Short mmCIF file of C-alpha atoms in Angstrom, two decimals:
data_model
loop_
_atom_site.label_atom_id
_atom_site.label_comp_id
_atom_site.label_asym_id
_atom_site.label_seq_id
_atom_site.Cartn_x
_atom_site.Cartn_y
_atom_site.Cartn_z
CA MET A 1 -59.91 -22.26 46.96
CA GLY A 2 -58.41 -22.93 50.43
CA LEU A 3 -55.05 -24.38 51.34
CA SER A 4 -54.73 -28.12 51.87
CA SER A 5 -54.30 -29.50 55.35
CA ASP A 6 -50.60 -30.34 54.77
CA ASP A 7 -49.67 -26.77 53.60
CA PRO A 8 -46.97 -25.39 56.01
CA PHE A 9 -48.27 -21.79 55.60
CA GLU A 10 -51.76 -22.73 56.86
CA THR A 11 -50.72 -22.45 60.49
CA LEU A 12 -48.97 -19.05 60.05
CA SER A 13 -50.79 -15.93 61.08
CA ALA A 14 -50.99 -12.79 58.93
CA GLU A 15 -48.38 -11.06 61.09
CA SER A 16 -45.94 -13.97 60.65
CA LEU A 17 -46.44 -13.90 56.90
CA ARG A 18 -45.71 -10.18 56.82
CA ARG A 19 -42.51 -10.68 58.80
CA LEU A 20 -41.51 -13.54 56.49
CA VAL A 21 -42.12 -11.49 53.36
CA GLY A 22 -40.24 -8.52 54.84
CA ASP A 23 -37.31 -10.74 55.71
CA LEU A 24 -37.25 -12.13 52.15
CA LEU A 25 -37.31 -8.61 50.72
CA GLN A 26 -34.38 -7.57 52.91
CA ARG A 27 -32.39 -10.60 51.79
CA LEU A 28 -33.21 -9.84 48.14
CA GLN A 29 -32.10 -6.23 48.58
CA SER A 30 -28.90 -7.44 50.23
CA LEU A 31 -28.27 -9.81 47.29
CA GLU A 32 -28.81 -6.97 44.80
CA GLU A 33 -26.31 -4.81 46.70
CA GLN A 34 -23.81 -7.68 46.64
CA VAL A 35 -24.33 -8.15 42.89
CA THR A 36 -23.79 -4.41 42.30
CA HIS A 37 -20.67 -4.45 44.44
CA LEU A 38 -19.33 -7.50 42.58
CA GLY A 39 -20.03 -5.77 39.25
CA GLU A 40 -18.04 -2.74 40.37
CA GLN A 41 -15.21 -5.01 41.50
CA LEU A 42 -15.32 -6.81 38.12
CA ALA A 43 -15.13 -3.52 36.22
CA SER A 44 -12.24 -2.38 38.43
CA ALA A 45 -10.47 -5.70 37.88
CA GLU A 46 -11.03 -5.43 34.12
CA THR A 47 -9.53 -1.93 34.13
CA ALA A 48 -6.54 -3.14 36.14
CA ARG A 49 -6.13 -6.11 33.77
CA ALA A 50 -6.14 -3.84 30.72
CA ALA A 51 -3.57 -1.56 32.37
CA LEU A 52 -1.35 -4.54 33.26
CA GLN A 53 -1.70 -5.91 29.74
CA ALA A 54 -0.64 -2.59 28.24
CA GLU A 55 2.27 -2.31 30.70
CA ASN A 56 3.32 -5.89 29.93
CA GLN A 57 3.28 -5.19 26.20
CA ASP A 58 5.31 -2.01 26.72
CA LEU A 59 7.91 -4.03 28.64
CA ARG A 60 8.01 -6.65 25.87
CA ASP A 61 8.52 -3.92 23.27
CA GLU A 62 11.31 -2.38 25.36
CA ILE A 63 13.06 -5.76 25.71
CA ALA A 64 12.75 -6.35 21.97
CA ARG A 65 14.22 -2.89 21.29
CA LEU A 66 17.17 -3.49 23.64
CA LYS A 67 17.84 -6.87 22.00
CA ASN A 68 17.60 -5.34 18.50
CA LEU A 69 14.71 -7.66 17.66
CA PRO A 70 12.19 -6.74 14.94
CA PRO A 71 9.32 -4.66 16.36
CA ARG A 72 5.88 -6.18 16.65
CA PRO A 73 3.09 -5.02 14.33
CA PRO A 74 1.18 -2.14 15.95
CA PHE A 75 -2.08 -4.06 15.68
CA LYS A 76 -3.57 -7.12 14.04
CA PRO A 77 -5.52 -6.81 10.80
CA SER A 78 -9.23 -6.44 11.50
CA GLY A 79 -10.39 -8.64 8.65
CA MET A 80 -12.96 -6.06 7.53
CA ASP A 81 -11.91 -6.22 3.89
CA LYS A 82 -11.74 -10.03 3.69
CA VAL A 83 -15.08 -10.60 5.42
CA THR A 84 -16.93 -8.03 3.32
CA GLU A 85 -15.25 -9.34 0.15
CA ARG A 86 -16.64 -12.83 0.82
CA GLU A 87 -20.09 -11.37 1.42
CA VAL A 88 -19.92 -9.34 -1.79
CA ARG A 89 -18.88 -12.42 -3.79
CA LYS A 90 -21.74 -14.44 -2.32
CA SER A 91 -24.24 -11.77 -3.29
CA GLY A 92 -23.20 -11.80 -6.93
CA GLY A 93 -20.50 -12.84 -9.31
CA GLN A 94 -19.54 -16.17 -10.79
CA ARG A 95 -16.53 -18.25 -10.01
CA ARG A 96 -14.00 -18.30 -12.81
CA ARG A 97 -13.42 -21.75 -14.28
CA ARG A 98 -10.08 -23.04 -15.37
CA GLY A 99 -9.61 -23.32 -19.11
CA PRO A 100 -7.33 -25.48 -21.25
CA LYS A 101 -3.70 -24.57 -21.75
CA ARG A 102 -3.16 -22.36 -24.78
CA ASP A 103 0.36 -23.38 -25.82
CA LYS A 104 -0.55 -26.42 -27.96
CA ASP A 105 0.37 -24.58 -31.18
CA ARG A 106 3.91 -23.83 -29.96
CA VAL A 107 5.42 -27.33 -30.17
CA THR A 108 9.20 -26.99 -30.51
CA ARG A 109 10.19 -30.62 -31.10
CA GLU A 110 8.48 -33.87 -32.04
CA GLU A 111 9.63 -37.39 -31.29
CA VAL A 112 8.17 -40.72 -32.41
CA LEU A 113 8.35 -43.44 -29.78
CA THR A 114 8.32 -47.01 -31.10
CA ALA A 115 6.72 -49.96 -29.39
CA SER A 116 7.85 -53.63 -29.45
CA ALA A 117 4.76 -55.26 -30.99
CA PRO A 118 4.61 -58.99 -31.87
CA SER A 119 4.47 -60.04 -35.51
CA GLY A 120 1.03 -59.89 -37.09
CA SER A 121 0.00 -56.74 -35.18
CA ARG A 122 -1.83 -53.92 -36.98
CA PHE A 123 -0.67 -50.30 -36.76
CA LYS A 124 -3.43 -48.10 -35.25
CA GLY A 125 -1.77 -44.67 -35.45
CA TYR A 126 -0.36 -42.61 -32.57
CA ARG A 127 -1.46 -41.50 -29.11
CA THR A 128 -0.28 -37.93 -28.63
CA ILE A 129 0.85 -36.42 -25.34
CA LEU A 130 2.32 -32.97 -24.81
CA VAL A 131 5.20 -32.74 -22.33
CA ARG A 132 6.40 -29.36 -21.09
CA ASP A 133 10.08 -29.34 -20.18
CA LEU A 134 12.90 -26.87 -19.66
CA ALA A 135 16.42 -26.99 -21.12
CA ILE A 136 19.09 -24.91 -19.34
CA SER A 137 22.73 -25.24 -20.36
CA ALA A 138 25.84 -23.10 -20.39
CA GLU A 139 27.00 -21.92 -23.79
CA LEU A 140 30.29 -20.37 -24.81
CA VAL A 141 30.08 -18.69 -28.22
CA ARG A 142 33.15 -17.64 -30.18
CA TYR A 143 32.41 -14.72 -32.51
CA GLN A 144 34.80 -14.37 -35.46
CA ARG A 145 34.45 -10.70 -36.38
CA GLU A 146 35.51 -9.86 -39.92
CA ARG A 147 37.96 -7.03 -40.31
CA TRP A 148 38.38 -5.07 -43.50
CA LEU A 149 40.66 -2.32 -44.69
CA THR A 150 39.07 0.07 -47.14
CA PRO A 151 41.03 1.58 -50.07
CA GLU A 152 41.03 4.83 -48.11
CA GLY A 153 42.85 3.09 -45.23
CA LYS A 154 39.86 2.96 -42.88
CA ARG A 155 39.38 -0.16 -40.78
CA VAL A 156 35.93 -1.81 -40.73
CA ILE A 157 35.02 -4.50 -38.18
CA ALA A 158 31.80 -6.50 -37.99
CA PRO A 159 29.53 -5.30 -35.11
CA LEU A 160 28.61 -7.55 -32.19
CA PRO A 161 25.00 -8.62 -31.62
CA GLU A 162 22.92 -6.33 -29.43
CA GLY A 163 22.55 -7.11 -25.74
CA LEU A 164 26.13 -8.20 -25.00
CA LEU A 165 27.58 -6.81 -21.78
CA GLY A 166 31.18 -7.38 -20.80
CA GLY A 167 31.49 -10.74 -22.49
CA PHE A 168 28.05 -12.03 -21.39
CA GLY A 169 25.05 -12.56 -23.64
CA ALA A 170 21.52 -11.20 -23.56
CA ASN A 171 19.92 -14.51 -22.53
CA LEU A 172 22.19 -14.74 -19.49
CA ARG A 173 21.24 -11.20 -18.53
CA ARG A 174 17.53 -11.97 -18.90
CA PHE A 175 17.97 -15.04 -16.71
CA CYS A 176 19.80 -13.08 -14.00
CA LEU A 177 17.29 -10.20 -14.01
CA ALA A 178 14.31 -12.56 -13.86
CA LEU A 179 15.68 -14.64 -10.98
CA HIS A 180 16.93 -11.67 -8.99
CA ALA A 181 14.03 -9.24 -9.50
CA GLN A 182 11.05 -11.59 -9.79
CA GLY A 183 12.37 -14.70 -8.07
CA GLN A 184 14.07 -12.69 -5.28
CA VAL A 185 17.23 -14.80 -5.56
CA THR A 186 20.26 -13.21 -3.89
CA THR A 187 23.42 -12.53 -5.85
CA GLU A 188 25.31 -15.21 -3.88
CA ARG A 189 22.77 -17.90 -4.71
CA LEU A 190 22.47 -16.68 -8.29
CA THR A 191 26.22 -17.02 -8.70
CA ALA A 192 26.09 -20.54 -7.24
CA ILE A 193 23.24 -21.52 -9.60
CA LEU A 194 25.15 -20.28 -12.66
CA ASN A 195 28.34 -22.02 -11.61
CA GLY A 196 26.35 -25.20 -11.03
CA ILE A 197 24.99 -25.04 -14.58
CA GLY A 198 28.55 -24.72 -15.89
CA MET A 199 28.86 -20.96 -16.32
CA GLU A 200 32.19 -19.54 -15.16
CA ILE A 201 31.12 -16.27 -13.50
CA SER A 202 31.89 -14.40 -10.28
CA LYS A 203 29.59 -12.53 -7.91
CA ARG A 204 31.08 -9.19 -9.01
CA GLN A 205 30.24 -9.99 -12.62
CA VAL A 206 26.68 -10.94 -11.61
CA VAL A 207 26.27 -7.61 -9.79
CA ARG A 208 27.57 -5.78 -12.87
CA ILE A 209 25.02 -7.59 -15.05
CA LEU A 210 22.22 -6.60 -12.66
CA THR A 211 23.14 -2.92 -12.26
CA SER A 212 24.97 -1.76 -15.40
CA ASP A 213 23.67 -0.48 -18.73
CA LEU A 214 20.03 -0.06 -17.67
CA ASP A 215 19.33 3.07 -19.73
CA GLY A 216 16.67 1.30 -21.78
CA PHE A 217 14.87 0.10 -18.66
CA VAL A 218 15.10 3.56 -17.07
CA ALA A 219 13.58 5.24 -20.13
CA GLU A 220 10.82 2.65 -20.29
CA ASP A 221 10.06 3.09 -16.58
CA GLN A 222 9.83 6.88 -16.93
CA ALA A 223 7.57 6.54 -19.97
CA ILE A 224 5.30 4.13 -18.08
CA LEU A 225 5.04 6.53 -15.14
CA ARG A 226 4.31 9.47 -17.44
CA ALA A 227 1.62 7.56 -19.34
CA GLY A 228 0.08 6.28 -16.12
CA LEU A 229 -0.15 9.71 -14.52
CA ALA A 230 -1.63 11.14 -17.72
CA THR A 231 -4.32 8.51 -18.26
CA ALA A 232 -5.02 6.58 -15.04
CA PRO A 233 -8.30 7.44 -13.27
CA TYR A 234 -6.57 6.93 -9.92
CA ILE A 235 -3.21 6.09 -8.38
CA SER A 236 -2.62 4.23 -5.15
CA VAL A 237 0.44 5.33 -3.18
CA ASP A 238 2.43 4.12 -0.19
CA ASP A 239 6.01 4.14 1.10
CA THR A 240 8.39 2.07 3.20
CA GLY A 241 11.86 2.40 4.65
CA ALA A 242 14.98 1.60 2.65
CA ARG A 243 18.72 1.48 3.26
CA HIS A 244 21.22 3.09 0.92
CA ALA A 245 24.89 3.81 1.53
CA ARG A 246 24.38 3.02 5.25
CA ARG A 247 21.65 5.68 5.56
CA HIS A 248 17.93 5.45 6.12
CA GLU A 249 15.95 6.41 3.03
CA VAL A 250 12.37 6.00 1.81
CA THR A 251 10.98 4.03 -1.13
CA THR A 252 7.74 5.48 -2.52
CA GLN A 253 5.36 3.32 -4.58
CA ILE A 254 3.05 4.87 -7.19
CA GLY A 255 0.73 2.51 -9.03
CA GLY A 256 -2.56 1.97 -10.80
CA THR A 257 -4.40 -0.92 -12.37
CA ARG A 258 -1.80 -1.28 -15.15
CA PHE A 259 1.48 0.02 -13.74
CA SER A 260 3.59 0.30 -10.62
CA VAL A 261 6.81 2.26 -10.13
CA PHE A 262 9.21 2.73 -7.22
CA ARG A 263 11.42 5.68 -6.34
CA THR A 264 13.91 5.81 -3.46
CA GLY A 265 15.12 9.06 -1.92
CA ARG A 266 16.15 10.64 1.35
CA SER A 267 12.87 12.41 2.08
CA LYS A 268 9.24 11.37 2.46
CA SER A 269 7.89 14.92 2.39
CA ARG A 270 5.13 16.26 0.17
CA LEU A 271 7.81 18.13 -1.79
CA ASN A 272 9.45 14.83 -2.64
CA PHE A 273 6.13 13.24 -3.63
CA LEU A 274 5.19 16.16 -5.90
CA SER A 275 8.63 16.06 -7.50
CA LEU A 276 8.07 12.37 -8.31
CA LEU A 277 4.74 13.22 -9.94
CA ARG A 278 6.62 15.30 -12.54
CA ALA A 279 7.74 11.94 -14.03
CA GLY A 280 11.38 12.84 -14.59
CA CYS A 281 11.04 16.58 -15.27
CA GLU A 282 13.01 19.09 -13.19
CA ASP A 283 11.13 22.35 -13.78
CA TYR A 284 9.07 24.62 -11.48
CA ILE A 285 6.11 26.48 -13.03
CA ILE A 286 3.77 29.18 -11.80
CA ASN A 287 0.36 28.88 -13.47
CA ASP A 288 -3.31 28.82 -12.48
CA ALA A 289 -2.94 25.41 -10.83
CA ALA A 290 -0.01 26.65 -8.75
CA LEU A 291 -1.88 29.80 -7.70
CA ASP A 292 -4.95 27.78 -6.70
CA TYR A 293 -2.69 25.51 -4.64
CA MET A 294 -1.30 28.55 -2.81
CA ARG A 295 -4.78 29.84 -2.05
CA HIS A 296 -5.80 26.44 -0.75
CA ARG A 297 -2.73 26.42 1.54
CA LYS A 298 -3.67 29.95 2.70
CA VAL A 299 -0.48 31.65 1.50
CA ALA A 300 -0.44 35.42 2.07
CA PRO A 301 -2.30 37.27 -0.74
CA ASP A 302 0.56 39.72 -1.30
CA VAL A 303 2.98 36.83 -1.93
CA ILE A 304 0.56 35.29 -4.42
CA SER A 305 0.19 38.66 -6.15
CA LYS A 306 3.96 39.04 -6.56
CA LEU A 307 4.32 35.61 -8.14
CA ALA A 308 1.26 36.06 -10.37
CA ALA A 309 2.31 39.52 -11.60
CA HIS A 310 5.85 38.58 -12.56
CA PRO A 311 6.24 37.76 -16.27
CA GLU A 312 8.68 34.90 -15.64
CA THR A 313 6.75 31.71 -14.83
CA LEU A 314 8.94 28.78 -15.92
CA PHE A 315 12.11 27.80 -14.04
CA PRO A 316 14.20 24.88 -15.36
CA SER A 317 15.77 23.85 -12.04
CA GLN A 318 15.51 24.17 -8.29
CA MET A 319 18.33 26.71 -8.14
CA ALA A 320 16.60 28.89 -10.74
CA TRP A 321 13.41 28.75 -8.69
CA TYR A 322 15.17 29.76 -5.46
CA ASP A 323 16.94 32.55 -7.30
CA HIS A 324 13.55 33.83 -8.47
CA LEU A 325 12.27 33.89 -4.89
CA VAL A 326 15.32 35.89 -3.81
CA ARG A 327 14.86 38.40 -6.65
CA LEU A 328 11.22 38.86 -5.56
CA ARG A 329 12.58 39.72 -2.07
CA LEU A 330 10.54 37.04 -0.38
CA ASP A 331 11.60 35.73 3.00
CA VAL A 332 13.59 32.69 1.88
CA PHE A 333 14.51 31.98 5.52
CA ASP A 334 10.86 31.25 6.29
CA ARG A 335 10.95 27.48 5.74
CA THR A 336 7.19 27.09 5.85
CA LEU A 337 6.64 29.77 3.21
CA VAL A 338 9.36 28.41 0.90
CA ARG A 339 8.02 24.88 1.27
CA GLU A 340 4.45 25.90 0.40
CA LEU A 341 5.57 27.99 -2.57
CA SER A 342 7.78 25.16 -3.85
CA GLU A 343 4.92 22.68 -3.48
CA ALA A 344 2.70 25.00 -5.50
CA ALA A 345 5.34 25.41 -8.24
CA LEU A 346 5.81 21.64 -8.40
CA TRP A 347 2.05 21.10 -8.66
CA GLY A 348 1.99 23.71 -11.42
CA ALA A 349 4.68 21.76 -13.28
CA VAL A 350 2.73 18.52 -12.88
CA ARG A 351 -0.38 20.09 -14.39
CA HIS A 352 1.65 21.90 -17.08
CA HIS A 353 2.91 18.57 -18.42
CA GLY A 354 -0.64 17.19 -18.66
CA LEU A 355 -0.33 14.88 -15.66
CA MET A 356 -2.82 14.23 -12.84
CA GLY A 357 -5.60 15.99 -14.72
CA ASN A 358 -8.49 14.00 -13.25
CA THR A 359 -6.51 11.42 -11.28
CA VAL A 360 -7.52 10.60 -7.71
CA VAL A 361 -4.75 9.87 -5.20
CA VAL A 362 -5.75 7.06 -2.82
CA SER A 363 -3.54 6.88 0.27
CA ASP A 364 -3.45 5.79 3.91
CA ASP A 365 -3.78 9.38 5.22
CA ALA A 366 -0.03 10.00 5.37
CA GLY A 367 0.50 13.76 5.25
CA GLN A 368 2.86 13.77 2.27
CA PHE A 369 0.15 12.33 0.00
CA ARG A 370 -2.50 14.96 0.75
CA ILE A 371 -2.69 16.83 -2.53
CA PRO A 372 -5.70 18.00 -4.56
CA ASN A 373 -8.23 15.28 -5.48
CA HIS A 374 -7.38 12.95 -2.62
CA ALA A 375 -9.22 9.88 -1.25
CA LEU A 376 -8.67 7.94 1.97
CA CYS A 377 -8.21 4.20 2.48
CA TRP A 378 -11.10 2.68 4.44
CA VAL A 379 -9.00 -0.16 5.81
CA HIS A 380 -6.52 2.26 7.40
CA ALA A 381 -9.37 4.43 8.70
CA GLU A 382 -11.07 1.44 10.37
CA ARG A 383 -7.70 0.28 11.71
CA LEU A 384 -7.60 3.37 13.94
CA LEU A 385 -10.41 1.83 16.01
CA GLN A 386 -8.14 -1.08 16.91
CA LYS A 387 -5.71 1.30 18.59
CA LEU A 388 -8.35 2.10 21.20
CA MET A 389 -8.05 0.18 24.47
CA PRO A 390 -11.47 0.04 26.17
CA LYS A 391 -11.24 -0.14 29.96
CA THR A 392 -14.73 -1.40 30.80
CA PRO A 393 -17.11 -3.96 29.30
CA GLU A 394 -19.46 -1.10 28.40
CA GLN A 395 -16.75 0.62 26.34
CA THR A 396 -15.93 -2.70 24.66
CA ARG A 397 -19.59 -3.15 23.65
CA LYS A 398 -19.76 0.39 22.27
CA LEU A 399 -16.57 -0.13 20.27
CA GLU A 400 -17.81 -3.44 18.83
CA LYS A 401 -21.14 -1.83 17.92
CA VAL A 402 -19.44 1.00 16.00
CA GLN A 403 -17.11 -1.47 14.26
CA GLY A 404 -20.11 -3.52 13.15
CA GLN A 405 -21.78 -0.42 11.71
CA ILE A 406 -18.61 0.57 9.81
CA TRP A 407 -18.19 -2.95 8.44
CA ALA A 408 -21.78 -2.97 7.19
CA LEU A 409 -21.35 0.43 5.49
CA TYR A 410 -18.07 -0.72 3.91
CA ARG A 411 -19.77 -3.84 2.54
CA ASP A 412 -22.60 -1.77 1.07
CA LEU A 413 -20.10 0.62 -0.55
CA LYS A 414 -18.48 -2.38 -2.23
CA LEU A 415 -21.87 -3.54 -3.51
CA TRP A 416 -22.68 0.00 -4.70
CA LYS A 417 -19.39 0.11 -6.66
CA GLN A 418 -20.52 -2.90 -8.69
CA LYS A 419 -23.77 -1.18 -9.70
CA PRO A 420 -23.50 2.58 -9.02
CA SER A 421 -26.82 4.32 -8.48
CA ALA A 422 -27.29 8.07 -8.06
CA LYS A 423 -30.40 7.46 -5.93
CA GLU A 424 -28.58 5.32 -3.37
CA ALA A 425 -25.55 7.62 -2.98
CA PRO A 426 -27.34 10.13 -0.65
CA VAL A 427 -28.56 7.22 1.48
CA LEU A 428 -25.01 5.96 1.96
CA ALA A 429 -23.83 9.49 2.75
CA GLU A 430 -26.58 9.85 5.37
CA ARG A 431 -25.57 6.52 6.93
CA PHE A 432 -22.01 7.82 7.11
CA ASP A 433 -23.22 10.90 9.02
CA ASN A 434 -25.26 8.76 11.41
CA ILE A 435 -22.32 6.46 12.19
CA PHE A 436 -19.53 9.00 12.53
CA GLY A 437 -21.70 11.72 14.05
CA GLN A 438 -23.16 9.64 16.89
CA ARG A 439 -22.45 10.25 20.57
CA THR A 440 -21.09 7.23 22.42
CA ARG A 441 -20.15 8.59 25.89
CA TYR A 442 -16.75 7.02 25.26
CA LYS A 443 -14.37 9.96 25.00
CA GLU A 444 -11.60 8.43 22.87
CA LEU A 445 -14.07 6.73 20.53
CA GLY A 446 -16.08 9.93 20.13
CA GLN A 447 -12.94 11.92 19.28
CA LEU A 448 -11.91 9.34 16.69
CA LEU A 449 -15.35 9.30 15.06
CA ALA A 450 -15.36 13.12 14.91
CA ARG A 451 -11.89 13.06 13.34
CA LEU A 452 -13.02 10.63 10.63
CA HIS A 453 -16.26 12.56 10.10
CA ARG A 454 -14.20 15.63 9.19
CA ARG A 455 -12.65 13.55 6.36
CA LYS A 456 -16.05 12.58 4.96
CA HIS A 457 -15.37 13.95 1.47
CA GLU A 458 -12.21 11.87 1.14
CA LEU A 459 -13.72 8.67 2.56
CA LEU A 460 -16.81 8.97 0.32
CA LYS A 461 -14.89 9.98 -2.80
CA VAL A 462 -16.02 6.68 -4.27
CA LEU A 463 -19.60 8.03 -4.52
CA GLU A 464 -18.27 10.59 -7.04
CA ARG A 465 -15.76 8.26 -8.70
CA PRO A 466 -16.96 4.62 -8.53
CA GLU A 467 -13.88 3.41 -10.41
CA ILE A 468 -11.45 4.16 -7.56
CA PRO A 469 -10.68 1.49 -4.91
CA LEU A 470 -11.75 1.72 -1.29
CA HIS A 471 -8.33 0.73 0.04
CA THR A 472 -4.61 0.75 -0.73
CA ASN A 473 -4.12 -3.01 -0.58
CA ALA A 474 -2.59 -3.01 -4.07
CA SER A 475 0.17 -0.64 -2.96
CA GLU A 476 0.90 -2.69 0.14
CA ASN A 477 1.10 -5.85 -1.97
CA ASP A 478 3.51 -4.15 -4.40
CA LEU A 479 5.71 -3.00 -1.52
CA ARG A 480 6.02 -6.53 -0.13
CA ALA A 481 8.61 -7.40 -2.77
CA CYS A 482 10.60 -4.31 -1.78
CA VAL A 483 10.40 -5.21 1.92
CA THR A 484 11.39 -8.82 1.23
CA LYS A 485 14.42 -7.67 -0.76
CA ARG A 486 15.38 -5.31 2.05
CA ARG A 487 15.18 -8.06 4.66
CA ILE A 488 17.22 -10.52 2.59
CA SER A 489 19.79 -8.29 0.91
CA GLY A 490 19.88 -5.32 3.26
CA GLY A 491 20.46 -2.09 1.36
CA THR A 492 22.30 -0.76 -1.67
CA MET A 493 25.61 1.07 -1.79
CA SER A 494 25.92 2.60 -5.27
CA ALA A 495 23.55 4.89 -7.15
CA ASP A 496 23.38 2.29 -9.94
CA GLY A 497 22.35 -0.38 -7.45
CA ARG A 498 19.59 1.81 -6.02
CA GLN A 499 18.31 2.67 -9.47
CA ALA A 500 18.42 -0.98 -10.56
CA ARG A 501 16.43 -2.03 -7.50
CA ASP A 502 13.70 0.55 -8.13
CA ILE A 503 13.47 -0.01 -11.88
CA MET A 504 13.42 -3.81 -11.79
CA LEU A 505 10.83 -3.90 -8.98
CA GLY A 506 8.46 -1.78 -11.08
#
């Protein structure tokens, strides 16, 4: 079909068309070169922007440090746990409905309210309404204690009711402990509240009520820790900074589904953590568990043989244990050796007392919590990806792709926990290998994936023990009360105050 008479190309010769097409090709090639050059400039600008952003943040952090301002969080939460939790709830599970209040059978007082009805009206009974109220009033009780003199000349005086402390009753102490420990009310405000009610009390007396005579609470807290470590299928652990006697110390949280305890000390080492797992005991023991711990830590075989061959295996205190090491002529000036041997003896004591038999320790990969039967927190593992600072759009896409794969695997692990299946466990393990064993041509990302791949057994511990959690959110939530108290009240000064803080937070 020929061109129409008004077509502008009809009058061009074949040579002119070739020149025109060649010119268009050259222009297209020039445009492609310009686009490539602009892309390189954009990547360079993006790299410079990321460097400037990092430098700007470093300067902000330095200014905040010089002004003694609180430091910024190292990174924002990724939202992996919340997003996957919503998806898991959508896939199954019913929403819990609110039920009626269950205190209707605990009515403490009844009143009949009369109505002004005109003459000739008929009585139709009552309309009942339950009103929940609170009565708080100051009370000053005078106890007249009988005194008797026996025929033998011995004086007998009637005992006081239990719970009295320095002229203050048990109900007042319950009120103070509840407001201070659970309500996070400071001692100054608590004193003002009590004085406002009509109670004549000073701040020093309030502090004495909160910190004195806590032996019953201490014994109960130790018993709870001992029972938890003996029976819990897992414990979740974490720690945070604390102030005591103007020094920096560390508060360690140990908790499970039914308990949570706090212990504050000067060290956050593995030695300190293992000593806490003894639940109040002070002994060091060499047994099979201790010897296995030494072999796992690659202690010299001759040292292990000396400890195993000696007939004395139980040492009631730290000094007795160190004295035993000296008598065995071990190099007690080798700090690494002494630390590893002490860790093993502490672990032997933990197992000797029937604790941590099949209990999994779930932590955020802090070194002090790495003991036998350990599992890693997925949220903290994924959070390491947020520390990476991609310099090009290509690196950003690779990082987002890997994050998406990890989020999907995390969601499927949550679903698997609801209905564990032995057939699906190898599939999830293979997906783990594919994600963390892939090559990304992004050096920092590849190194991080390889690092997490080496911790595969700890990250996939849930496939062996479906009852353990995938994260340490419970420990972080428990520590929030401790952090809030630290921010409001600062630190403690006396040993009783430190013990009261730990016991009442648990």
